[in-house]
Every structure is written in structure tokens, then in C-alpha cells.
Amino acid sequence: MAEPARGRIAWFQEYGVYAAVGVLLLFNAAFTPHFLALDNFRTQLVQVAPIVIVALGMALVIGTEGIDLSVGSVMALSASVIALYLGYGAAPAILMAVLAGALVGAANGALVAFVGVQPIVATLALLVGVRGLANVLLPQLKEFVNPTLVAIGSDSVAGIPIVVLAAVALTAAVAFVVRRTTFGRQLVAVGGNRAASRLSGLPVRRILLTVYVISGALAAVAGVLATSRLQASDPTSLGLFMELSAITAVVVGGTPLSGGRVRVLGTVMGAVLMQLLQATLIKHNLPQSWTQMAQAVIILAAVYAARERR
Amino acid sequence: MPGRDAPGSGAGTAGRTAGPVLEARDAVKVFPGVTALDGVSFSLDQGEVHALVGENGAGKSTLIKVLTGVYRLDGGEVRYRGERAEFGSPLEAQRAGIATIYQEVNLVPQMSVARNLLLGREPRGRLGLIDFAAMRERATAVLREYGIDVDVRRPLGSLGLGVQQMVALARAIQADARVVIMDEPTSSLEPREVETLFAVIAGLKARGTAIVYVSHRLEELYRICDRVTVLRDGRAVHTGPLAGLDRLRLISLMLGRAVSEVRAEGLTKFAGHHDSAGEPVLRAEGLARRNLLRGVSLAVRPGEIVGLGGLLGSGRSETAKAIAGALPLDEGRVSVNGRAVPGGSVPAAIEAGVVLLPEDRKAEGIVPTLSVRDNIALAALPRLSRAGIVSEAEVDRVVAAFVDRLRIKAAGPHQPAGELSGGNQQKVLLARWLAMNPKVLLLDEPTRGIDVGAKAEVQALIDELAGDGLAVVLISSDLEELVEGSDRVVVLREGAVAGELHDDITEDGIMAVIAGGGHG
Amino acid sequence: MTLTETTRERAGTLFRQHGALVVLGVLVVAGTLAFDTFLTPANLTNIATASSFLAIIAIGMTFVIISGGIDLSVGSLFVLGGVLAAYGSQYGTLAALALPLAVCGLFGLVQGVIIARTGMAPFIVTLAGLLAARGLMLSLTGEGATTYLVEDETFAAIGQGSPAGIGYPVFVTVAVLAVAAVFLQRTGFGQNVYAIGGNEDAAALMGVPVSRTKIIVYLVSGLLAGLSGALNAARLSSGVTILGIGLELDVIAAVVIGGTLLTGGAGGLTGTIAGALLLGVIQNLINQAGGLTSAFQQVVSGAFLAAVVIVHRFLSRRAAP
Amino acid sequence: AKAEAPTATANPADAQAQQQVVKSPSAPAGGGCTIAQHGSPKFDLKSAVVGFSQSEKEANPFRIAETKSIKDEAAKLGIANLKVTNAQSQFSKQISDVQQLIAQGAQLLVIAPLNSDGWEPVLQQAAAKKVPIITIDRKINARHCADYVTFIGSDFTEQGRRAADQMIEALGGKGKVAILLGAPGNNVTTERTNGFKEQIAAKAPDIEITFEQTGEFTREKGQQVTEQLIQSNPDIDGIYAENDEMALGAVTALKGAGKKPGDVKIVSIDGTRGAVQGIVDGWIYAVIESNPRFGQLAFATAQKFLDGEPIPEKVIIEDREYDSANAKDSLGQAY
Ligand SMILES: Nc1ncnc2c1ncn2[C@@H]1O[C@H](COP(=O)(O)OP(=O)(O)OP(=O)(O)O)[C@@H](O)[C@H]1O
Ligand SMILES: Nc1ncnc2c1ncn2[C@@H]1O[C@H](COP(=O)(O)OP(=O)(O)OP(=O)(O)O)[C@@H](O)[C@H]1O
Ligand SMILES: [Mg+2]
Ligand SMILES: [Mg+2]
């Protein structure tokens, strides 16, 4: 009787984000001049890449019923560290930046897993402190001319920007981790029922720690990419409010904040949806007030469609 | 459904005259993938105790939730006191005079006992504000009637499940109810508490209250129930007086098999005593934990089933947890095959071959968002993967084997475990541990909330495992199970060993030790 | 074996509830010893007044968090409330108060209804609310370009008057706190808030009107954010448009430092107030110390916050598992 | 750690040229504000407690130069007791910062306000204690002399007009222009936008403003918005960026889209070294300066006030312009 309707609902729950992206694409194809150009899609993908990368880490953290507010500040820290170590060449600088991100992640993870501080507070403390640290290390924006770093930000391989390739590769890696590895299975179990996971002998603390380290490292990678795109290290404004964008992408993509589930491709689509929306509003030259209200509506609609029914 | 309404219905305000107080007619409830109720008709008369039985997943809890406004019907109707009733929420049903104790303790663990007990009917003082002193007094007094003596300011969650169950009972029955519905109220209760409960039920019945009683413990049904309705696969297959209904017949109705077939299998639970010679596999010595355990020692040989007896709060669950590394110890040591197991670490215990089936499967067992498959494979994942990558084929093999062996009823291996019936969840947990090939199996209430069929299966399984040389510690509030299943029963009292029964294990014997008569 | 709470457990509970107060006390003593300009009436009233706006919002947030939710929209509602109050002040005192309360209350109400009726996560619903309220504020002010000035003397006095040297906002905070505390601790509504935060399903089965309670909780949060914004507008004599960004995080920090668990079901208001004051004192001490670069100040604030929650966590760790 | 080698070094000889020059001391007919009128007690600047409240983190060239010039000048004058606070872009914090400075006994307040409105609580306390206030770079909407002594800074509307003049010149009075707006709600944004639009409307009706989106004063947002812009409006002729950071972001975006220097004319405001270098490289057409070095002027004005001289309501400073003609030579003067 009600079966077909139920089927449709389930479909929407699963693929609502994809449908929304499709609708936006159609709208733009019809009403936005110069939208259907290769360059345009490249621009959108390049802009969304750092958000996607941060959101991947965020999705893992959210899968464990946590949250990581410090990601934006980690991006800034990554920018500072790059500027600091660029003298040794691009590779060591990037390495140090990612290491710094992982360290911040470890601090988050330690607070959450070992001290037992609630994730939102622990990472809030680091959100504040790490942004400050980024500024202490590098008091102001600093341009660079390092050819390798500039190339990472602006070159393409086989017509696809390196930044986008990085995002695709990391998405594949995270999807693999979530779907195929022991760690991936364990992390959603920890998010689904921590006590049960502990009693089943899972190394709950280590899993939590690792998840935050991954999130920090991914945020740092996003910081590297954003910095190389900007051709300057900007510890003040890089990654501001990134945590909200990333969380939005994750949740719009269908991963519940209550943990126990991670949707990797959904997360990517969530980020793409928000990017396309932003682009649409900018291209149609709508004022900021409109942009914000439209985002509110889209977020609600997307999450409403994908919500778990009871 | 149309035209089924008796002509002139609604006119016959059935107040105190005959006719059902509460009724379901052709009730249908569909969940994604499962038709939980498939046209169930059920009627409850005034002053009767009506048993509702059936296998796990038969739809008992769903029927209750439909009757009390938790779920909306997909078809059919609910009638209360002769009129069509559509309760929008449990609150409405409660206000109308239907008190319900839902399956699984459903209270707020962070709140104090008193607040839980009196939520929604707190004593008011001046200006209509809550009077906490009065609340404490009232709560303490009420619980004392049920034989529970606790500091009612403590968070409920810090107490054992049994106490929580009693609080839930006390809470529900307090209200002036016309109908009281109890979904497996005794699953965590001790004989003493069960007696208290039965006394309460008798009192209610005498007042003319109608009672719906769900339990998998058949002997209880025969003691207190007047009529019985049997559910099978979402259908009501039998309703009638319980007296005169043969126990085998009842079981055959629940299982949907011929009586002869059931008789042939017998009510097989435990095969009997095992050959348990040799050195103990598990040795626990002087386990102590502030306020909980005071020097418990225990030894279990391979192939032996050691029962743990005792009242609520006597420390049985804590003992099991301590051995499994889930409770940090102040003192004491645990060893397996003579090798010491580091305390306070679950992975270390598992490594040594000690596993625990926890008492509270909802809070400590099932990961509701994960599939049946992932739940079963959870603990064994490291063994089922190579270089950190899960071998799906291996997982499928193990899962399929256990779903089959334990007859886990699910829409498929990918159904979220949170959607399974309680009994099937328990089987999933059992499978999770059996997949680990343990040496020592600690079972805390392994058959709690499991139907007769499954219970027999689980018991047979436990027997079989012991026969294979596993050392088993069995905690059960079901004295019958303890008596029949154990080779030896260790009785705990107030966190210490009070006595031990070897050869002649009887319910009376256990009760005597519990009461303080000094065996062993 | 005792079945009553052990002293250690009780100390733990006590500390969780009043830990912020203890830390606050320690900081005040330290501040007094370190700086002569700290324990002066002027400085203390400054801290109290400045903290009161945060405190009022945090009171609403405490209800939300105890109920198991979260409200990210309060920063935006704070600035929206201020703009509306300043705009409304041209029509008199009543309008200056009623307009922000009505609009922000409505925002809270709608968020509450969406959360209660659709089961969507509060985090995401109120994140949308954050964006929508800010968008509305921007469109009311010509993309932030227009600053409405408070035209009404009486209304301005509510923000600026200071009988006995203590600003009205402090009195308002105390009044709001008193009323809120009675509601939270001594009424059925308050019990329901704790119950749904502790275990929503159980609460529903126990007959708690879950939807209604949630809706009220977000309504209260919206109202208080609007009230705080209006008071602030009165104090500043204008509807400043650049306020409130990231304020929700400060508010959440205050509530959590105050011992309310984000998991819901536990916590209280006195801790929240202490948490709000604690944030104010930390800021004040950083300023007193001087000499720190702005970047370093942030490092110190972050470290402070982390230290407070760690200490808090260790001291309140319960004896029993 | 080892950073990349710096690209340019400051030339101390430029120091003099960098100082602010007063454009309009405009002593009004009323004679300005004297210490007698204000009511402040006389004190010796050197031994006084002076409070300086900075609005934003010292993380962009403007704020760095501003704070540094205040601190340097105080050191030079031998003012031992300078208390500095930073509001980290939170207006509420700035209010309590200044209140705290007053509570700590500040006798003179130099404020770089985050916002022009909303200073009532501070003004009341300052008035009660008769603490003179000098605001720099942004003004406070309040009563001259009663509430504050003077405002020293640029005229943002005028900056917008001058940017428009440059744009008109660049485009020959005809074309399509995009505006990269500053942060919404900021007075600076509003005034620089208004000045620009006024002037375009008045002087070059053939220039069409087809696009205005906020870049929030940051390089990253400037880049992102410009990337979207040149996709959807490939025929854009000029970009007016309301600060240098956004202009430099726009340059990166144009480079990325394969444009050549000069394809799109960029005019911006601030005068940071990066932007002036942009002119040299041909990417930016012109930059209107907004000079952040307030130290000398602020303390000189304070001293005059203490000496009893009348102080005008506004001290508007002369802002330079950089274009292809002078950029190379003036590089050392940019901050
Ligand atoms: N919320 C739900 N969503 C989906 N399926 C459900 C839900 N609740 C129950 N079911 C399914 O409905 C069927 C009936 O379940 P119900 O809980 O009523 O069984 P029961 O008779 O109470 O079993 P038990 O004795 O184990 O408690 C089961 O197949 C169960 O999986
Ligand atoms: N009758 C009671 N009165 C007061 N408190 C009790 C009572 N029964 C149990 N408790 C509390 O519950 C706590 C734990 O009980 P728990 O259920 O774990 O014990 P148990 O011996 O394992 O019994 P069971 O597993 O059968 O419930 C005890 O420490 C005690 O504080
Ligand atoms: Mg059931
Ligand atoms: Mg137990």
C-alpha cells in the first residue's frame, strides 16, 4: 500500500543532496550566463576543494559523535608554518604544516579521549588558541614566490587542477578507510555506542585520538592548498568560519550529528551544493543578506529531506 | 475493516458493565521492511490479568505501543472503554487511565530516583512550586513499599537495572490506573522482587484494574494470568483462558509447530552436569572495588558452568565486569590458565580469552546504527582483517554462520541492529562473542527478554559450549535456569561470597544462602 | 556497603556544579594580588556589566543545552535584537522592547517547532537560524550600512542608568536569573527540560510533552537573546550591526564551563553565571597584564579555556564508574 | 624555522615622507575645543597614564603600522605609562577594553574605533572623569568637545571619490565596473562605496557598476569573488577594490584566469607595499592611500590640547595617490 511512497522517501533520504545539486545545475544552465563553460566548473571545483578536504575529516569526527571546531584555525596555522619553513623548500614546509595540523589534532584528541572533555569545548579552546598561535608565528600576511607551491595552487595535470586532484584522492582514501578498514568500522561503532564499543574491546581512546589527528592533518592539507592558491600565507583570515562550512557540508550530505554513521560521497556533495549555491548567488549579484537567507533555506531543506524518520 | 463496527457502538458506554476495557481491532502496523502487526485483534476485560505471549519479534511490544499512543496505527482501530480512542501520545493514554511499563527500562538515568518516580506529579508547595523535601519523603516511602531502600537523591543510572525496573514499576502503578500494561516487567527482577510485584498485581486486580502482562517466563503466566493471547509473526493466533491450556500446547502455538514436534524436542534446556575435571581456566582472587565488591574469589574449570546467585545489587554484574576488565579494581587478580590478566583492560581480557555478555544490551551491547552484520563482526574485526583491511568474505562467512546457528531473525544482514526485537538483539550479541572463540564466557542475564524457543536454543548453546570445554559463568535472575544450568552456584551477598552449592542445587538451597543460612 | 552517595561522589557532583565558582574565586584572588587596579569598584562593575549581556543569553542557552539541544542562532539574534530595538525606539519605549522580543522570540519559536516536529538536529536548524537572522539584520540595515540610533530617552536609560553604581543590565540579569532558576528547578516545566535532555524517548514514554517543552526552550533562548540585544542597544544608544559574530561560541563556553553537560540532562544556572563572569574576568586579567600582543592574547585565552575545562574535568570526575 | 628571503627592505630615508600631513586643520569659527572648555585637568603627558585601544588584531599592514606608530611615538616622547588593548574585531570587547582603561586610571584615551556608533557607555564614563578622547582613523558619532576632543583620520568618502576619479581616468569614462565591497556593516565600507558611486554618477554616467559583492576586506575572499566574477561577467573593464588586500586577491584571480596585466583596470585604497608593487608590475592601475601612521599627529594634537590651544573637530590628513607615474619611487613610503 504505502510502499511506493516509502521507497521514494528512502530514495530522497539517500540521494536528496545529489538531486539538489542537479536542480541547482539545471537552474544555472538556464539562467546564469556563461555557466556551462569548462572554466566555470573548474573554478567551482577549485574553490570547493579545501572545504571538501576539511569536511572529510569533519565527517570522520562527527561519525564518532564528536565535532571539531578548530579546523579553520588549523588551516591558518598551516599557512603560518609554511611561511616559516619555506626557506627549506616546498616539500619540508608542507610536511611541517601537515605535522603541525596533526599535532593540533592530537591535542584535541587527547582532551577528548583521555581527559574526557566534551569535543565541542575542547576544540573551541583550540579554535581560539591555535588562531592566536598562527598569528604569533606569522604576524601578518606574507606573499611567497616559491614555484612549487605556486604550481600546486594554480597548475593542472591532464586539464584537472592539482588542488582538485588532491581533493579527489583524499576523498577516495577516506572512503576506503571508512568502507574497507577495521579502523573505519570501529570508528562508527564508537560513535554509535561508546560503552558497547569499549566492552567489545575496541581501543576507543586510540580511535578517538586518531580521528582527531586525521581531522587536523586534513585541515592542514586544506590550509596548504588554500595558501598555495592564494600565493600568500594569511594566518588572519584563512579558514575563518571554515568549521561551520565543513559541518554544514557533512550534515547536508546526510551524516547525522548523532554519530554512528559516515557518508563520504554525501559529504562531498554537501560541500558542492553549498559552493554552487554561493556561486549562483554571487553570479546573480545578490546582496549578502540574500545569500545568507538563501543558505539557511537550502540547509534546512536538504537536511529535512535527508533526515532519519522515526 | 469497514462494516466491522458493531451497530450502535459508542452507545454501549461500557463503563463498569461487561465488555472489554481496552481493545484493538484488526490493528496493522508497518515498519520499513517489516509488518509488525498484521491485523491483530485483542481485547482486555475489566479485572483480568491478560497474558500476551509470543516469540521475539512477534509484535507484543508493538501492540502495546500502538495501544498507548506511542505509534500511530496503519490500519484498524483501538477502542478504550467502548469508544474509539486515538491517543496522540503516551501522555494522553496515561491521562485516560492507562499506565504502562514499557519493555527495557525507560527512565531518565541522569535524574534522581525521586525525580524519575514523580516526574509529572511532583508534590507542590507554596506558589505551586515543587517541594523537594516532600518529594524525597514521598519517593522514599513509595519505594519502601516495593522493598527498595535507596537514597532517592542518587541519579537513577547509578543503580542496577533491577532497581531501575522497580522504580519504573512503582512509577507506573502509582497513578490511578484503569489499565496497567507491563511489558516484561520481571526480566531483571529477583525472586523476592517478583513476589512483591505479584502482590501488587493481586492488589490491582482486586480493585478491578485490568492488566496486560508480557513475559517469556511461562511459569509466571500460569501463576497470575487469567487469559492469554498468543501472537505469532504479527498475528493473534489464539486467545483463551490460560487454565487448562497445556504448557506444551502454549509453546506450540507460539512457535507455530505441532505439539508432538515440540514434545519430541522436549523443553530441552540444559543437558545436565558436565565433566569438569582439571585445573581451573579462570581464577579470580580477592576482587575488591570500593562500595561494590569485597574480596570475591571464583574459579571455573573448562567445561564447567558456574552460576552466580544473589539478590539485586549483590555484586554479580560487578564481578563479571571486573573479570572482563570493564571495571577497574582496587585489589585482586584475575588469571587465565595460570597467566595473570592485567586488570581494568577489556582488550587484555579478550586477548586472554575472557568475554562478557553485558546485562544491559541497549546501553552496553548493541550499536543501534550499525547493521546486524557489523554488530556481529565488531569485536572480531581485527581477526577478520588483514593489514587493517577488512576481509568482507570472511565477515560474510562468520556472520552467515552465526545468523544461521542462532536463528537470528532479521530482514537481512544489513538491517540496523537497533530495529531488531530484543531477543534477536541478544542473539546478535551472543554471536559477537562466539565469533571470538573465547575460553571463558561470562554471561550476565543471557536469556533476559528471550522467548521460549530462543531461550531453549540459547541454553542448549550454552550447554554445547561448555561441552566443548568452555568455562562459563552464568548470571541469571531466573532461579530455574540457574538451578538447571549450573554445575555449581556461587552465591554473593553485599559484594562478597556468601556461600556455594555443589551437588544438590535447588531453588530453596540458593534462597537459603541468600537469606543468610550458612552453606559452604 | 553503603547504598547512599559516597562523600567523594558528592564532592564530585558539587564541584561539577560549582567548579566554575571555585575557579572564579581563585582567579579573583590571583587578580587582586597581581594588580592594584583589579579589585576596584569601577573595574568590578565594568566586568559585571559587560558580562551581563553574555549572561542573559547564556541563561537561555542553559535551558537549551540541558534539554539536549544547542542554539547557534543567539549571536545573530543578539545583533538583530539590537537593531530592531534601536529601530523601534523611534516609536517609543514599548516598541523598542516589544519589537526585538517579538521578532527574536518568533525566530526561537520557529526553530523550536522545526526541531520538535521534524526531528532535525538542533545544531543544523539553529545554524540555519544564525544565517537567516543575520541575513534579515543585513537587509534591514541596507547591508549593514545603516545604524539606527536610539531615539527614546527612557529606553536608553534602561541600558545606561546605574543606580548605586551598578548598571541596570546587571539588575536585569539578576532578575532573569531568579525567574529562570525558579522555572528550571521548581516547576514541572523545568523537570521536563531535564527529562528530555536525559533521555528523550523515555521522557516521551513517561508522559512528558516533548515537543512543547522543546519549543518553549528555543523560544526562551530566542527571547533572551533578543532581550540582551535590546539592552545592549540601549546601552550603546544605537543598533550596531557588527556585533555578535561568534558570540554563540562564547555563550556555549560559558554554559559548559558552568558545568552543564552538552549531552543534556544535567547542569544548572548558577554555574552558567559563574562561567560568564569567568570569561569576563579572564579577559580583564589579560588586559590588566598588558604587554601581550593581540595574537598572544588569543593563545592565552585558548590555553586558559583549555586549562579551566581540564581542571574542572579532573576535579569533578566521579568516584564510581 | 627559516622563512623565504624577504623581497624588499625598508629604506629609512623614506621615514619622513611617510609621516601624515594634515590636510584640513579647519579650525572652525567656534575656535575648536580647548582644555578649559572640555574640563580635563592639565597633566604632563610624559608621566600620564595613556590608554590606546586598537580595534583589530595587528595582523594587517594597516593595523600593524598604526599600533607601531603610536607605540614608537610614545616611546620617543618618553611616555612611560602607555596601556594598549586590542578588541580583536569584537565591538563589545572594545567597549569594555576602554572602560577598563578608564578604570585603570587612563588620563588620555587614543581610540581606533571599530565602529562609529555605540560609544555611549564609554563616553559617559570618560565624561564623568573628564578624560579627553582622541579617535584615530574612524570617527565616533558624538558631540565634539563634550564627548571627544578630536578625530584624526582620512575622509573615507573622499577616498572613494578619488578612487572613482582614477577609475574614470583608467577607463576613459566608459565601461563596466565591479566593486569588491569591504565587510558589511563597516563604516569604512559604506563611505568608500558611497563616495565612489557618487563620483561615478556625477562625472561618468557611461560607467556602469554591474556587480558588487563583498570580499570582506580579505585577500582570499577577493580572489574567490573575482574568480566568480570573471566567469559570469567576462566583459568587465574595471574592478574597484575597497582595500588593497582584496585588490591583490583579484590580481591572483586574474592571473589564474590567464588575463594580462592591464586587461582589467584595478583601483584600490590603502597604499600597502604589496599594492604599490602591483602598480609597478602593471596589474593595478592606481591606489589611494589611507595613511595609518597616527602616532606623531595624535600626540602632537594631545600636547596642543594640554597647552590650551583650541583643537578642531576633525583633523583630516592628506592621503597620497599611487599610480604608474610615482609607484616605483614611492615604494619605500608604502607601508
Ligand atoms: N521502530 C521500529 N522500526 C522498525 N522495525 C521495528 C521497530 N520496532 C519493532 N520493529 C520490528 O517489528 C517486529 C515486532 O517487534 P516487537 O518489538 O513488537 O516484538 P516483541 O514481540 O515485543 O519481541 P520481544 O519479545 O523480543 O520483545 C520485529 O520484527 C521488529 O524488528
Ligand atoms: N534493593 C536495592 N536497594 C537499593 N539499591 C540497590 C538495590 N539493588 C541494587 N541496588 C544498587 O544497584 C547497584 C548495582 O546492582 P547490580 O544490578 O549491578 O547488582 P547485581 O548483583 O549484578 O544484580 P543484578 O545483575 O541481578 O541486577 C548496587 O551497587 C546498588 O547500589
Ligand atoms: Mg518486546
Ligand atoms: Mg546485574
Coordinates of C-alpha atoms in Angstrom, one line a residue, chain A residues 129-257:
Chain A
G129 CA 44.3 29.4 20.8
V130 CA 45.6 28.0 17.5
R131 CA 44.4 31.0 15.6
G132 CA 46.4 33.1 18.0
L133 CA 49.4 30.8 17.6
A134 CA 49.2 31.1 13.9
N135 CA 49.4 34.8 14.3
V136 CA 52.2 34.7 16.8
L137 CA 54.2 32.6 14.3
L138 CA 53.5 34.8 11.4
P139 CA 52.1 38.2 12.5
Q140 CA 50.8 39.2 9.0
L141 CA 50.1 38.0 5.6
K142 CA 53.2 37.0 3.7
E143 CA 53.5 36.5 0.0
F144 CA 55.7 33.9 -1.5
V145 CA 57.1 33.1 -4.9
N146 CA 58.2 29.5 -4.3
P147 CA 57.5 28.0 -7.8
T148 CA 56.5 24.5 -6.4
L149 CA 53.9 25.9 -4.1
V150 CA 52.5 28.3 -6.6
A151 CA 52.3 25.5 -9.1
I152 CA 50.3 23.4 -6.6
G153 CA 47.8 26.2 -6.4
S154 CA 47.5 27.0 -10.0
D155 CA 48.7 24.2 -12.3
S156 CA 46.7 21.4 -13.8
V157 CA 47.5 17.8 -14.6
A158 CA 45.6 16.5 -17.6
G159 CA 43.4 19.5 -17.5
I160 CA 42.4 19.0 -13.9
P161 CA 43.8 21.4 -11.3
I162 CA 46.1 19.8 -8.8
V163 CA 44.0 21.1 -6.0
V164 CA 41.0 19.2 -7.3
L165 CA 43.1 16.1 -7.8
A166 CA 44.2 16.3 -4.2
A167 CA 40.6 16.5 -3.1
V168 CA 39.6 13.6 -5.2
A169 CA 42.5 11.5 -4.0
L170 CA 41.8 12.3 -0.4
T171 CA 38.1 11.5 -0.8
A172 CA 38.9 8.2 -2.3
A173 CA 41.3 7.5 0.6
V174 CA 38.8 8.4 3.2
A175 CA 36.0 6.4 1.5
F176 CA 38.4 3.4 1.5
V177 CA 39.2 3.9 5.2
V178 CA 35.5 4.1 6.1
R179 CA 34.3 1.3 4.0
R180 CA 37.1 -1.2 4.0
T181 CA 39.3 -0.9 7.0
T182 CA 39.0 -2.1 10.5
F183 CA 39.6 1.4 11.8
G184 CA 36.7 2.7 9.7
R185 CA 34.3 0.1 11.1
Q186 CA 35.4 0.8 14.6
L187 CA 35.1 4.5 14.4
V188 CA 31.4 4.4 13.5
A189 CA 30.9 1.8 16.3
V190 CA 32.4 4.2 18.8
G191 CA 30.1 6.9 17.5
G192 CA 27.1 4.6 17.6
N193 CA 27.6 3.3 21.1
R194 CA 30.7 4.1 23.0
A195 CA 30.0 1.9 26.0
A196 CA 29.3 -1.1 23.8
S197 CA 32.5 -0.5 21.8
R198 CA 34.5 -0.3 25.0
L199 CA 33.0 -3.6 26.3
S200 CA 33.7 -5.2 22.9
G201 CA 37.4 -4.5 23.4
L202 CA 37.8 -1.7 20.8
P203 CA 40.6 0.7 21.6
V204 CA 38.2 3.5 22.0
R205 CA 40.7 6.1 23.1
R206 CA 43.1 5.4 20.4
I207 CA 40.4 5.5 17.8
L208 CA 39.2 8.9 19.0
L209 CA 42.7 10.2 19.1
T210 CA 43.4 9.0 15.6
V211 CA 40.2 10.5 14.2
Y212 CA 41.1 14.0 15.6
V213 CA 44.6 13.6 14.3
I214 CA 43.3 12.8 10.8
S215 CA 40.9 15.8 11.0
G216 CA 43.8 18.1 12.0
A217 CA 46.0 16.7 9.3
L218 CA 43.3 17.1 6.6
A219 CA 42.6 20.6 7.7
A220 CA 46.3 21.4 7.5
V221 CA 46.4 19.9 3.9
A222 CA 43.4 22.2 3.1
G223 CA 45.4 25.0 4.5
V224 CA 48.3 24.2 2.3
L225 CA 46.2 24.1 -0.8
A226 CA 44.3 27.3 0.1
T227 CA 47.6 29.0 0.8
S228 CA 49.2 27.9 -2.4
R229 CA 46.2 29.1 -4.3
L230 CA 46.4 32.5 -2.6
Q231 CA 50.1 32.6 -3.2
A232 CA 50.4 34.1 0.2
S233 CA 50.2 32.9 3.8
D234 CA 47.3 34.6 5.6
P235 CA 47.0 33.5 9.2
T236 CA 44.5 36.1 10.0
S237 CA 41.6 35.3 7.7
L238 CA 42.4 32.0 6.2
G239 CA 39.9 29.4 7.3
L240 CA 37.7 31.8 9.2
F241 CA 34.3 30.1 9.9
M242 CA 35.6 27.0 8.0
E243 CA 34.2 24.8 10.8
L244 CA 30.7 25.9 10.1
S245 CA 31.1 25.4 6.3
A246 CA 32.5 21.9 6.9
I247 CA 29.9 20.9 9.4
T248 CA 27.2 22.1 7.0
A249 CA 28.7 20.1 4.2
V250 CA 28.8 17.0 6.3
V251 CA 25.3 17.3 7.7
V252 CA 23.7 18.4 4.4
G253 CA 25.4 15.4 2.9
G254 CA 23.4 13.1 5.2
T255 CA 25.7 12.2 8.0
P256 CA 23.8 12.6 11.3
L257 CA 25.4 14.7 14.1

